[in-house]
Coordinates of C-alpha atoms and ligand atoms in Angstrom, one line a residue:
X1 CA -24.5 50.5 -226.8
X2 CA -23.2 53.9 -225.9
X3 CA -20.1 54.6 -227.5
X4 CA -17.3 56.4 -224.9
X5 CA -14.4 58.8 -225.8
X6 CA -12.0 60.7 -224.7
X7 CA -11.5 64.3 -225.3
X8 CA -10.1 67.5 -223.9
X9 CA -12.6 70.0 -224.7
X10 CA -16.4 70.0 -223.7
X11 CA -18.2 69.4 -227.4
X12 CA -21.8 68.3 -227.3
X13 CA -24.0 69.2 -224.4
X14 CA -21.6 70.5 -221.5
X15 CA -22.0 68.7 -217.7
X16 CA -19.6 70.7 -215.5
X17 CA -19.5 69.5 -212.0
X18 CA -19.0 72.4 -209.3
X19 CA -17.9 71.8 -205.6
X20 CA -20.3 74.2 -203.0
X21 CA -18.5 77.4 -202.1
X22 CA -15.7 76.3 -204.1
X23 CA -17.1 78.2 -207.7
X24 CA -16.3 76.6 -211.6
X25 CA -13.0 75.0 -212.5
X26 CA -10.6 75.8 -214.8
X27 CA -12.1 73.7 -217.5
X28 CA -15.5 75.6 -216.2
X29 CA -14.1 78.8 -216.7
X30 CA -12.8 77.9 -220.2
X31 CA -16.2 76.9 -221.3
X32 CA -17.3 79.8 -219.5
X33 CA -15.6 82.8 -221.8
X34 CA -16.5 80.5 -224.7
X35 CA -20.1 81.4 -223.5
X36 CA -20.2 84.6 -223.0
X37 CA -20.2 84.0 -219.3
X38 CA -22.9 82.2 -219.2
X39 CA -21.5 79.0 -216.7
X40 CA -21.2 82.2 -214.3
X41 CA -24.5 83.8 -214.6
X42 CA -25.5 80.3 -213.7
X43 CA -23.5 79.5 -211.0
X44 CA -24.3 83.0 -209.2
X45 CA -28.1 83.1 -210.2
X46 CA -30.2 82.7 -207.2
X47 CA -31.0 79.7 -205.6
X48 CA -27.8 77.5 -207.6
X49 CA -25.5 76.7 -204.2
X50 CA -23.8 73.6 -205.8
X51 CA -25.5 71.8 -203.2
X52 CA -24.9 67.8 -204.0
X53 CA -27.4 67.0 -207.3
X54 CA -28.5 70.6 -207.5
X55 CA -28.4 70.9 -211.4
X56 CA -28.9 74.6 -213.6
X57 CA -29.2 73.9 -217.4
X58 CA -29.2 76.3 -220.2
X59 CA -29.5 76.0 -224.0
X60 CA -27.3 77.9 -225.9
X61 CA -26.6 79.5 -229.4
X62 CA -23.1 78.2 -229.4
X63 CA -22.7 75.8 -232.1
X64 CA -20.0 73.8 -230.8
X65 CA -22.1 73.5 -226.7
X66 CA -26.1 73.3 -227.9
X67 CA -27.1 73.0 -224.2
X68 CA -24.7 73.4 -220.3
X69 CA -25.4 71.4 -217.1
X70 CA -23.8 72.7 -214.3
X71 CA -24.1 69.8 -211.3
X72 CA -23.7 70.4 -207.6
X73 CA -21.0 68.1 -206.2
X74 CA -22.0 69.6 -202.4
X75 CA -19.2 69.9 -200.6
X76 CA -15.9 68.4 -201.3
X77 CA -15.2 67.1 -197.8
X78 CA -18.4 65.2 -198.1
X79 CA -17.9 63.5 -201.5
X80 CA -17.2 60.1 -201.9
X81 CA -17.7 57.5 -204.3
X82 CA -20.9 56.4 -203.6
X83 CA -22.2 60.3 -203.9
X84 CA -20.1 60.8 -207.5
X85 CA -22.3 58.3 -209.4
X86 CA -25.0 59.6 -207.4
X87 CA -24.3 62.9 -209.1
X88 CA -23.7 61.0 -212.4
X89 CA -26.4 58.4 -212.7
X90 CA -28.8 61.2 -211.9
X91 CA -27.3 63.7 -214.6
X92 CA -27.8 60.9 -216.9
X93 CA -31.8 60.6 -215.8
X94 CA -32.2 64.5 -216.2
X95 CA -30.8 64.5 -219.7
X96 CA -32.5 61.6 -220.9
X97 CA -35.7 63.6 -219.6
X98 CA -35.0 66.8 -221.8
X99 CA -34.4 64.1 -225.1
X100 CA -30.3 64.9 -224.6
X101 CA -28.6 61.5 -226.4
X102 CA -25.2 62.5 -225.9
X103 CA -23.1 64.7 -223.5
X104 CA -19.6 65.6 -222.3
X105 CA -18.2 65.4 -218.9
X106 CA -16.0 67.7 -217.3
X107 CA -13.5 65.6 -215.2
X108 CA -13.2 66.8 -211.8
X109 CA -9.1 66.6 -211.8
X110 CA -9.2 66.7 -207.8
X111 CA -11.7 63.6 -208.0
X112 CA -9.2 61.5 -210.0
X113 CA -6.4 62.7 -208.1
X114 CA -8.0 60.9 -205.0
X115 CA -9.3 58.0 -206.7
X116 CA -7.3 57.2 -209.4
X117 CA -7.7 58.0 -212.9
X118 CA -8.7 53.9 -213.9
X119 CA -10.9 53.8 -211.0
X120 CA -12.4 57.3 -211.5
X121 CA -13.5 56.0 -215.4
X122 CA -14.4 52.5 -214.0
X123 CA -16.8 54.2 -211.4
X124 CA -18.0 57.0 -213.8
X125 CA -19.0 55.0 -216.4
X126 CA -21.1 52.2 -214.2
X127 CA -22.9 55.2 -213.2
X128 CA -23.9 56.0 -216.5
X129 CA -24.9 52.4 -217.4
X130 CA -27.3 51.5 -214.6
X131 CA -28.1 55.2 -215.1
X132 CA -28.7 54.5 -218.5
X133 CA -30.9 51.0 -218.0
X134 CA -34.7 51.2 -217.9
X135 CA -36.9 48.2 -218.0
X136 CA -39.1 49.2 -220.2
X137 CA -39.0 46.4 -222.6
X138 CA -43.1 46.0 -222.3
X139 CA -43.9 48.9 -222.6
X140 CA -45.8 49.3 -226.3
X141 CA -46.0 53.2 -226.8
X142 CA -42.8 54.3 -228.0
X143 CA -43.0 57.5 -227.0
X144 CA -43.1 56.2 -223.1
X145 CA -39.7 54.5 -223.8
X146 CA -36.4 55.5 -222.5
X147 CA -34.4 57.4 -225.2
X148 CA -30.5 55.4 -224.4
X149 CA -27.4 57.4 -224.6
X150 CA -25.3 57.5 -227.6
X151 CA -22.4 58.6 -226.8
X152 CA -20.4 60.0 -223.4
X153 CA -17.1 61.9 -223.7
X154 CA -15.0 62.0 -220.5
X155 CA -13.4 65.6 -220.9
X156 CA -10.1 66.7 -219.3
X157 CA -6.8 67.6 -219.6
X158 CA -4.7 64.2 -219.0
X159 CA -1.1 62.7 -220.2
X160 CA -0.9 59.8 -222.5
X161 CA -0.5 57.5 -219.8
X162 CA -3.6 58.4 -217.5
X163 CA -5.3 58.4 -220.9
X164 CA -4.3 54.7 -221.1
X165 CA -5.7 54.1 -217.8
X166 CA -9.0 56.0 -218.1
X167 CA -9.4 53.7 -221.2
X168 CA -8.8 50.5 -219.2
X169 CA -11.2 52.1 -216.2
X170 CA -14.4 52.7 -218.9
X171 CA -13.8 49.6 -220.8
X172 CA -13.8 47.6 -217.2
X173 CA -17.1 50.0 -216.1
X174 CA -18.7 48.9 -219.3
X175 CA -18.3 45.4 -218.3
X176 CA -19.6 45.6 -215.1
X177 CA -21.8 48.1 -215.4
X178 CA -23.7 45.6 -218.2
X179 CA -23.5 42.8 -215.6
X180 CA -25.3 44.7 -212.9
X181 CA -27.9 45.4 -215.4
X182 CA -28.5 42.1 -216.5
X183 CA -28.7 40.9 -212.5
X184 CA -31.7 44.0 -212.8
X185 CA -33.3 42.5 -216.2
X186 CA -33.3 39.3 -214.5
X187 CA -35.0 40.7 -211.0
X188 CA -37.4 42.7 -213.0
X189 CA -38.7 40.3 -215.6
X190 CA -42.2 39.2 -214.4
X191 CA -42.5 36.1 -212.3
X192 CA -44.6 34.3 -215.0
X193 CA -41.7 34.4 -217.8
X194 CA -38.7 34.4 -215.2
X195 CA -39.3 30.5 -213.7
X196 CA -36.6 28.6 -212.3
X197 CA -36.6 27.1 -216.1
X198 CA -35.9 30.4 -217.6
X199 CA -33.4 31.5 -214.6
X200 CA -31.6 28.2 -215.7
X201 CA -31.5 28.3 -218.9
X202 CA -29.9 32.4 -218.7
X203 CA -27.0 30.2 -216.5
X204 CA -26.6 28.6 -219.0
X205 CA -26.0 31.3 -221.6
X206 CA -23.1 32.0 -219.6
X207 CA -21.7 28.8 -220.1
X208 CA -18.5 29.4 -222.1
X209 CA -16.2 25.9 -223.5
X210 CA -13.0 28.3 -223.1
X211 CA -10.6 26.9 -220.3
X212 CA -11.6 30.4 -218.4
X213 CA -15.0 30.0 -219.4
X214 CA -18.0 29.1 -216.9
X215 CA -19.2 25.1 -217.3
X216 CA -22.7 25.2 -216.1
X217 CA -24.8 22.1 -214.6
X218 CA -28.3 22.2 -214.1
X219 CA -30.0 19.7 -211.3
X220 CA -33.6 18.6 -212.3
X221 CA -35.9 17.1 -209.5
X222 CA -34.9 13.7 -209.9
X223 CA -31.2 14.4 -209.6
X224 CA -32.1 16.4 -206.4
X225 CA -34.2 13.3 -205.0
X226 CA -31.0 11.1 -205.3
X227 CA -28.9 13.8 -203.4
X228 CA -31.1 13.9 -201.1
X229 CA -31.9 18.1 -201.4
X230 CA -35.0 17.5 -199.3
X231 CA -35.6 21.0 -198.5
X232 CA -35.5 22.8 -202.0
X233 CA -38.0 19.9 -203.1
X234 CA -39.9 20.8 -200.1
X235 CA -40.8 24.0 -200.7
X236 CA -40.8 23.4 -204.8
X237 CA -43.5 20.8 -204.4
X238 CA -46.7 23.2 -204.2
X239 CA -45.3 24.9 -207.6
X240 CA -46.2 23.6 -211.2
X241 CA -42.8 24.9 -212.2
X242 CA -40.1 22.8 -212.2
X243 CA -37.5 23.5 -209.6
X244 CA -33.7 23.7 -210.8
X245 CA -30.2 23.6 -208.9
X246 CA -28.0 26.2 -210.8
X247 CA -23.9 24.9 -210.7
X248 CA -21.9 27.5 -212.2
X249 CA -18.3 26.6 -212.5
X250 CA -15.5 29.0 -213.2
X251 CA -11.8 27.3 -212.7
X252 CA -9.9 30.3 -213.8
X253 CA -7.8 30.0 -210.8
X254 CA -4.6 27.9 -209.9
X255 CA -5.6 23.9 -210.1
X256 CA -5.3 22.9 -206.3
X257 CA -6.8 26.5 -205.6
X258 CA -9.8 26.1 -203.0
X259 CA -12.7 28.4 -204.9
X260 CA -15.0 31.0 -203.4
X261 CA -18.1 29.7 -203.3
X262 CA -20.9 32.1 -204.0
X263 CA -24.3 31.3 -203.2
X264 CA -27.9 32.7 -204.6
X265 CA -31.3 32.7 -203.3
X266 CA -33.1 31.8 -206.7
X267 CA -37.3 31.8 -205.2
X268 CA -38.5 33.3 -208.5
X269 CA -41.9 34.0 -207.0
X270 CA -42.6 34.1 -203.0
X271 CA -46.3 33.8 -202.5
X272 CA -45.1 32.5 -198.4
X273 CA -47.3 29.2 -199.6
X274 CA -49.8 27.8 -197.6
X275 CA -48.6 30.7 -194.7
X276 CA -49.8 33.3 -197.9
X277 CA -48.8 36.9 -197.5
X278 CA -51.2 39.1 -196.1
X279 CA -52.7 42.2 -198.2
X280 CA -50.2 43.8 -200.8
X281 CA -47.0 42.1 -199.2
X282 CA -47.2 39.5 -202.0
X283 CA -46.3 42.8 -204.0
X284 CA -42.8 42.6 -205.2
X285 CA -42.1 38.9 -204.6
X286 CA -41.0 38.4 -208.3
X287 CA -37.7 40.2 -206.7
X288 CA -36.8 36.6 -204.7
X289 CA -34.8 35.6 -207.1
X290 CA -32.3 38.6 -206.5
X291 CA -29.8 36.5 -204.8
X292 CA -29.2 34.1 -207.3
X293 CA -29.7 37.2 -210.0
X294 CA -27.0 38.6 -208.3
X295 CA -24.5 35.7 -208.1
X296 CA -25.4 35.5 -212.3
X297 CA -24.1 39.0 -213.0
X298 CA -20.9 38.4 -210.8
X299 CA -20.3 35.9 -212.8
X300 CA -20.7 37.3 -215.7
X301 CA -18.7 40.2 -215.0
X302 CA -16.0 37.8 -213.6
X303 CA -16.0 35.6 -216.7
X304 CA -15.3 38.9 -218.7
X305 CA -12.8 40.3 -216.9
X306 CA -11.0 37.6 -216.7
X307 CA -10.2 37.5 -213.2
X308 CA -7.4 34.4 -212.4
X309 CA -9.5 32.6 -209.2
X310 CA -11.9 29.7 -209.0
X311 CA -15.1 30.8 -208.4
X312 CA -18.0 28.3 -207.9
X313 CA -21.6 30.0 -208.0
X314 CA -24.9 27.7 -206.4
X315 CA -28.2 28.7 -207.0
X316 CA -31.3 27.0 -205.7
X317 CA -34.6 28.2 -208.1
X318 CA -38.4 27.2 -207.4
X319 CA -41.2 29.2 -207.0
X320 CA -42.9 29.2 -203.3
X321 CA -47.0 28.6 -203.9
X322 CA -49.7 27.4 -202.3
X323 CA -51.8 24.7 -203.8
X324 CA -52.7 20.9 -202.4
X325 CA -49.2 19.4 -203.2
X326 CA -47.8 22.4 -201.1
X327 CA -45.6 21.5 -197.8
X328 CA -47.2 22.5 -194.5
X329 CA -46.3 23.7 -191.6
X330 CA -45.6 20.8 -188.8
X331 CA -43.4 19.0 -191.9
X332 CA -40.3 17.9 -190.8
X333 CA -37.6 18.5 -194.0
X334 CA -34.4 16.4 -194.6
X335 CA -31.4 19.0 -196.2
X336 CA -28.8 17.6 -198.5
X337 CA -26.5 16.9 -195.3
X338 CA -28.9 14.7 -193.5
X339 CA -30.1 17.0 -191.0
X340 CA -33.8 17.4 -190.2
X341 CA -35.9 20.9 -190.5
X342 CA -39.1 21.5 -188.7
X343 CA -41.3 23.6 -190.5
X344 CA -42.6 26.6 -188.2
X345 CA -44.1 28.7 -191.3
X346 CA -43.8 28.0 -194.9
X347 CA -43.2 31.6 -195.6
X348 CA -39.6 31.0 -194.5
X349 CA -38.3 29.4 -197.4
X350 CA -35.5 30.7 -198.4
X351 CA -33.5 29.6 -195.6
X352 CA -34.6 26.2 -196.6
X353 CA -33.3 26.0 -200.3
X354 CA -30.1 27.9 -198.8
X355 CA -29.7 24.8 -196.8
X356 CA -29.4 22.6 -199.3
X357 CA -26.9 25.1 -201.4
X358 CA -24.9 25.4 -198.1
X359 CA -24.0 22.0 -197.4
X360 CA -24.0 21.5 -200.8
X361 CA -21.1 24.0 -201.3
X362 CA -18.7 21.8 -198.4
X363 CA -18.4 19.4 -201.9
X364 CA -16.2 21.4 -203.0
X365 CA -14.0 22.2 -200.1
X366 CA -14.4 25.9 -200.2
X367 CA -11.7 29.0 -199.3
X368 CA -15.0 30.4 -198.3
X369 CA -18.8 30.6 -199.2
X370 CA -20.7 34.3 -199.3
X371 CA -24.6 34.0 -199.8
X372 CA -26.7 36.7 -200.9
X373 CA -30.1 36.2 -200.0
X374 CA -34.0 38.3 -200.3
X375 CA -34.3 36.5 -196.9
X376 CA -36.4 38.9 -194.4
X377 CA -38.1 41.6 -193.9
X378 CA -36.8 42.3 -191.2
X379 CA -33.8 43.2 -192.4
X380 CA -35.5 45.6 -194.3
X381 CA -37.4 47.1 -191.5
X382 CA -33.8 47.4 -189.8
X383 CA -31.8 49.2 -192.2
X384 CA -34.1 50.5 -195.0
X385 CA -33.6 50.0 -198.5
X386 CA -30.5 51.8 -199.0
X387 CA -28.1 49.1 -197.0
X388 CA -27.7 45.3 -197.1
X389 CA -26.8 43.4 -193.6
X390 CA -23.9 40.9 -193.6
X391 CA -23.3 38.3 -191.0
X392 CA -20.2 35.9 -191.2
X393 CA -18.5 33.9 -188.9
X394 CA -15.2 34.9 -190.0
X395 CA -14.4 38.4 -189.1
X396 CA -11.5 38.9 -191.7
X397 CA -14.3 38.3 -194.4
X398 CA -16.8 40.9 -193.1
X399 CA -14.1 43.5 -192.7
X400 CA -13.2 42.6 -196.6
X401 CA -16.5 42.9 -197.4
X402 CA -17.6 46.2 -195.5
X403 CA -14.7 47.8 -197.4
X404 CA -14.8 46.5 -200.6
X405 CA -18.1 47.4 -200.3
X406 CA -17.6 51.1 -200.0
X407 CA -15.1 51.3 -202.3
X408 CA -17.8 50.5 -204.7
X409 CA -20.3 53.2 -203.4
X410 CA -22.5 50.2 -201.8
X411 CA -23.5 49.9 -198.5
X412 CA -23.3 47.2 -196.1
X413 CA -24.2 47.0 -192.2
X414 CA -22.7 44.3 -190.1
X415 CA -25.5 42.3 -188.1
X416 CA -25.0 39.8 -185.2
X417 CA -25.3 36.6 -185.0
X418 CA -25.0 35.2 -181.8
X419 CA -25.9 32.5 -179.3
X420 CA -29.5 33.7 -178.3
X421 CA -30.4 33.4 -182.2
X422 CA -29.8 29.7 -182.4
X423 CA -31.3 29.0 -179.2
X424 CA -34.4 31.0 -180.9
X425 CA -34.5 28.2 -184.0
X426 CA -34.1 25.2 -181.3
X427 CA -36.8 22.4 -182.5
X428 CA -38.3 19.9 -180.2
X429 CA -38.6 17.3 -182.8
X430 CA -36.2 18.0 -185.1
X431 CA -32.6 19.0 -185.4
X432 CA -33.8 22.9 -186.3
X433 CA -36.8 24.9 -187.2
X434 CA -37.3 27.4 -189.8
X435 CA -38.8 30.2 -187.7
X436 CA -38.5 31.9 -183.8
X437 CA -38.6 34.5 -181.9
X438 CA -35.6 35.7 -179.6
X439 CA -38.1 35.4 -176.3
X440 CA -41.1 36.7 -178.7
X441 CA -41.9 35.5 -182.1
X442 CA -40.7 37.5 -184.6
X443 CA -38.1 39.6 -182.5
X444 CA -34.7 39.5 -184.2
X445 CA -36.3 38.3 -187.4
X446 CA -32.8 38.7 -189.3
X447 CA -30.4 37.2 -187.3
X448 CA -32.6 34.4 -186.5
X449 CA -32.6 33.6 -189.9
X450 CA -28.7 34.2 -190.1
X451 CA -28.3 31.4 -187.6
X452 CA -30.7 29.1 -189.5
X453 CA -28.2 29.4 -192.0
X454 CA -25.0 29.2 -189.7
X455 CA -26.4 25.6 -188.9
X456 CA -25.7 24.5 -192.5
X457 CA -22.1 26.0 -192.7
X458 CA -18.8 24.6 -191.5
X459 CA -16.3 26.6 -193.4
X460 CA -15.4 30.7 -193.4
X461 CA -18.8 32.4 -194.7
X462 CA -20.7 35.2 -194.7
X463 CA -24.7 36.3 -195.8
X464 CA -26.0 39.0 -197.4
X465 CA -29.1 39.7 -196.2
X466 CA -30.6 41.7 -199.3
X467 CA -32.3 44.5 -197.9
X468 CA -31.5 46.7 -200.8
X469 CA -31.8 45.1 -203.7
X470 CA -34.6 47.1 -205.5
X471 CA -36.4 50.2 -205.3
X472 CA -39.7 50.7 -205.8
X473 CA -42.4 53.9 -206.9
X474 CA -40.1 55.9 -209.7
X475 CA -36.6 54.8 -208.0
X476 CA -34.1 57.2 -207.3
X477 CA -33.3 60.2 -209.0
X478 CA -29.5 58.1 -209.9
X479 CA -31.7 55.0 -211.0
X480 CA -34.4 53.6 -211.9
X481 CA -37.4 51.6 -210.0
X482 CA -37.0 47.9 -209.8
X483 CA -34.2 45.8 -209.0
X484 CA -31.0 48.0 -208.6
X485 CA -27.9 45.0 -209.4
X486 CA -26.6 45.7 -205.5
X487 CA -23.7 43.0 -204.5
X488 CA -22.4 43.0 -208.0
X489 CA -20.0 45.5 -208.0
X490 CA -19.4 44.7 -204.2
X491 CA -18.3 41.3 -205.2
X492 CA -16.3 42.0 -207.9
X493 CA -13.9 44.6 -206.0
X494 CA -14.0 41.8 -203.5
X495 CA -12.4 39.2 -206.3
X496 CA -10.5 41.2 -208.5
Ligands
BES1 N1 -38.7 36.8 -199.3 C1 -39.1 37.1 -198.0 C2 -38.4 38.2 -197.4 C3 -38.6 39.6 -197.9 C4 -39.8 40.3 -197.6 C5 -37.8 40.1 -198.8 C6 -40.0 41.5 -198.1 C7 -38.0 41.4 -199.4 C8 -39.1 42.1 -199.0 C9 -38.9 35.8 -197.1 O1 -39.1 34.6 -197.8 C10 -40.0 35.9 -196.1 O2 -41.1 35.7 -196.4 N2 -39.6 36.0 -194.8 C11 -40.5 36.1 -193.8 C12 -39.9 35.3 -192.6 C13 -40.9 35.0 -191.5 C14 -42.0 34.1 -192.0 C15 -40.1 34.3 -190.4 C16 -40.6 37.6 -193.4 O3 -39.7 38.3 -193.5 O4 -41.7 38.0 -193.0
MG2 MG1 -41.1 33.9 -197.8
ZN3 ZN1 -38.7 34.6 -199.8

């Protein structure tokens, strides 16, 4: 656990963060006659412009400041939250690659001016956490481990009461920050140890007997067969893992309160089944589970922060294989509120056990239901992997969404849904198919799937297509490869 303080000088190894064009701060300049000057022979030397993540670091001989890190903020027009843990996370990376434990930040006073001094600490130090995570836990050399962070002093000059604050903002970040790192253990554990079993049996870890705390359920497959969740058994029944229907219960909320309903695609290995992926694009597929990773860490984070709503979290888990029990194309499905599914391609599976969680969820007369989903890659071709798409049918919702969204420093891009989709899914033998093509197969891949889920929905709702939930190769320089914990933090802005 890194241990955080508060301090008003820069002990330990110094980070000072420099606007472009703008030159060093007063706490910069400080440090910077305590150094002989050094923080300005850096900031002039050739080639340092302060230009956003441009970093300079020097050792020194100064007892008190071993080592200075001056980071480029760019310019300060252009910074926004999103960019400042940027700049953090990947301070934290570039330490942790010279064997630095331990480091003081200079607080950019016009930074917490603008966002606050509990949000600035809340922000900053969820930086450093999913900074500071590495899976690395099977790894066997040592030496090829991530060194963790010990401790992180935010440095400024503040009042006793923004003190206060910036105490309540890191104790809050820690929180969260943890939860969006377990959502990323949980993604980045292999398929073969992360079965719907195991994805269950984390749930229930989180079940808490408190009257704030989470009751958990677990459905097994008979329980399923007498609700009739046709379509999650469907695609479960070429897997020798056992599928499970996650029921996360937080009632932390008024009685007669209706709950947000939060839904999770849990597929905790995506082969596409008897429709197998071609070449390498079975590569990754141990990511499927994001959704419902994702609606575990909100949950997690909700539960500890304590936050005074009823919040209802759904996650359907099997694993998507091949084998002679599999379901075939040409199947026709029955979902958990009676209505039939034609299967086009088995590959498209996650709209199926998203069926059953959607009309599943109208048990509980919801306020409104959000699902975050792995569900095409289309959406990935669309937007990249730096942006999720949302879809909703309930336009107050997407506007929350899009800006509690950037408030967080994630990004989401609203996608349409629309009447030409649905027409795309019509089935000539049964009430809907799984896959189609708008004209074409294929064409408007993301929204088609949207609508497949807007069939299943009868209350205020909105879908997270995850297009960005992990990076692969070495990650970003602000993170690490694998699953990166987006929606988490989205979410919890979006509850709080
Ligand atoms: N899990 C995939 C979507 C996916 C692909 C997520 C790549 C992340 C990266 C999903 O189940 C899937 O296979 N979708 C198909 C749908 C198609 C068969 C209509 C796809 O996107 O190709
Ligand atoms: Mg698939
Ligand atoms: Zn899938």
């Amino acid at each position: 656990m890194t241990k955080y303080s508060i301090n008003n000088s820069l002990k330990t190894v110094a980070v000072v963060p420099v606007f472009e064009k703008i030159g060093l701060s007063a706490q910069g300049k400080l440090l910077d006659k305590q150094l002989g000057g050094l923080l300005s022979e850096m900031y002039n030397s050739n080639g340092f412009k302060a230009k956003k993540m441009q970093m300079s670091f020097s050792r020194t001989q100064d007892k008190e400041t071993p080592a200075v890190l001056l980071v480029g903020l760019g310019e300060e027009k252009n910074l926004n939250i999103r960019g400042w843990k940027q700049i953090v996370g990947a301070v934290v990376i570039a330490l942790q690659g010279k064997k630095i434990t331990g480091f003081s930040l200079a607080v950019p006073a016009g930074l917490v001016k603008k966002l606050g001094v509990k949000k600035f600490g809340l922000d900053t130090v969820v930086a450093v956490e999913t900074a500071n995570y590495a899976f690395d836990e099977h790894k066997t050399d040592k030496e090829e481990k991530v060194g963790l962070l010990d401790e992180v002093i935010l440095a400024g000059e503040l009042s006793a009461s923004d003190k206060n604050n910036l105490q309540k903002g890191i104790k809050e970040g820690v929180l969260i920050g943890q939860s969006v790192n377990y959502t990323r253990y949980l993604g980045n554990t292999p398929p073969s140890i992360m079965t719907p079993t195991l994805l269950a049996e984390e749930a229930k870890k989180l079940a808490n007997p408190a009257p704030q705390g989470c009751r958990v359920k677990i459905l097994s497959r008979p329980e399923m067969k007498k609700l009739g969740m046709g379509c999650l058994l469907g695609v479960s029944q070429g897997s020798v893992e056992e599928p499970k229907f996650i029921i996360l219960e937080y009632l932390a909320g008024k009685k007669n309160e209706k709950p947000t309903v939060l839904v999770g695609k849990g597929i905790t290995f995506d082969s596409g089944g008897l429709g197998i992926k071609p070449g390498n694009s079975m590569n990754d597929m141990k990511f499927d589970m994001l959704g419902g990773a994702t609606v575990l860490g909100i949950m997690k984070a909700v539960a500890g922060l304590k936050i005074k709503k009823n919040i209802i979290g759904l996650i359907p888990a099997c694993e998507n294989m091949p084998s002679g029990s599999s379901y075939r194309p040409d199947d026709i499905l029955t979902a958990y509120n009676g209505k039939t599914v034609e299967i086009g391609h088995t590959d498209a599976e996650g709209r199926l056990i998203l069926a059953d969680a959607l009309s599943y969820a109208c048990e509980y007369k919801p306020k409104e239901v959000i699902d975050f989903a792995t569900l095409t890659g289309a959406c990935m071709v669309a937007l990249g992997n730096d942006r999720s798409g949302l879809f909703g049918n309930d336009e107050k919702i997407i506007a929350k969404l899009k800006n509690k969204s950037e408030e967080a420093g994630e990004q989401l891009w609203h996608l349409p849904l629309g009447e030409e989709y649905a027409e795309a899914i019509k089935s000539e033998v049964a009430d809907i198919k799984n896959i189609g093509g708008v004209d074409k197969p294929g064409l408007g891949g993301a929204s088609t799937a949207a609508a497949f889920l807007q069939f299943f929905t009868d209350y205020p709702w909105a879908h997270i297509d995850l297009s960005c939930s992990y990076y692969g190769g070495k990650g970003k320089p602000w993170i690490r490869t694998g699953a990166n914990g987006f929606g988490v933090e989205t979410m919890i802005e979006y509850l709080k």
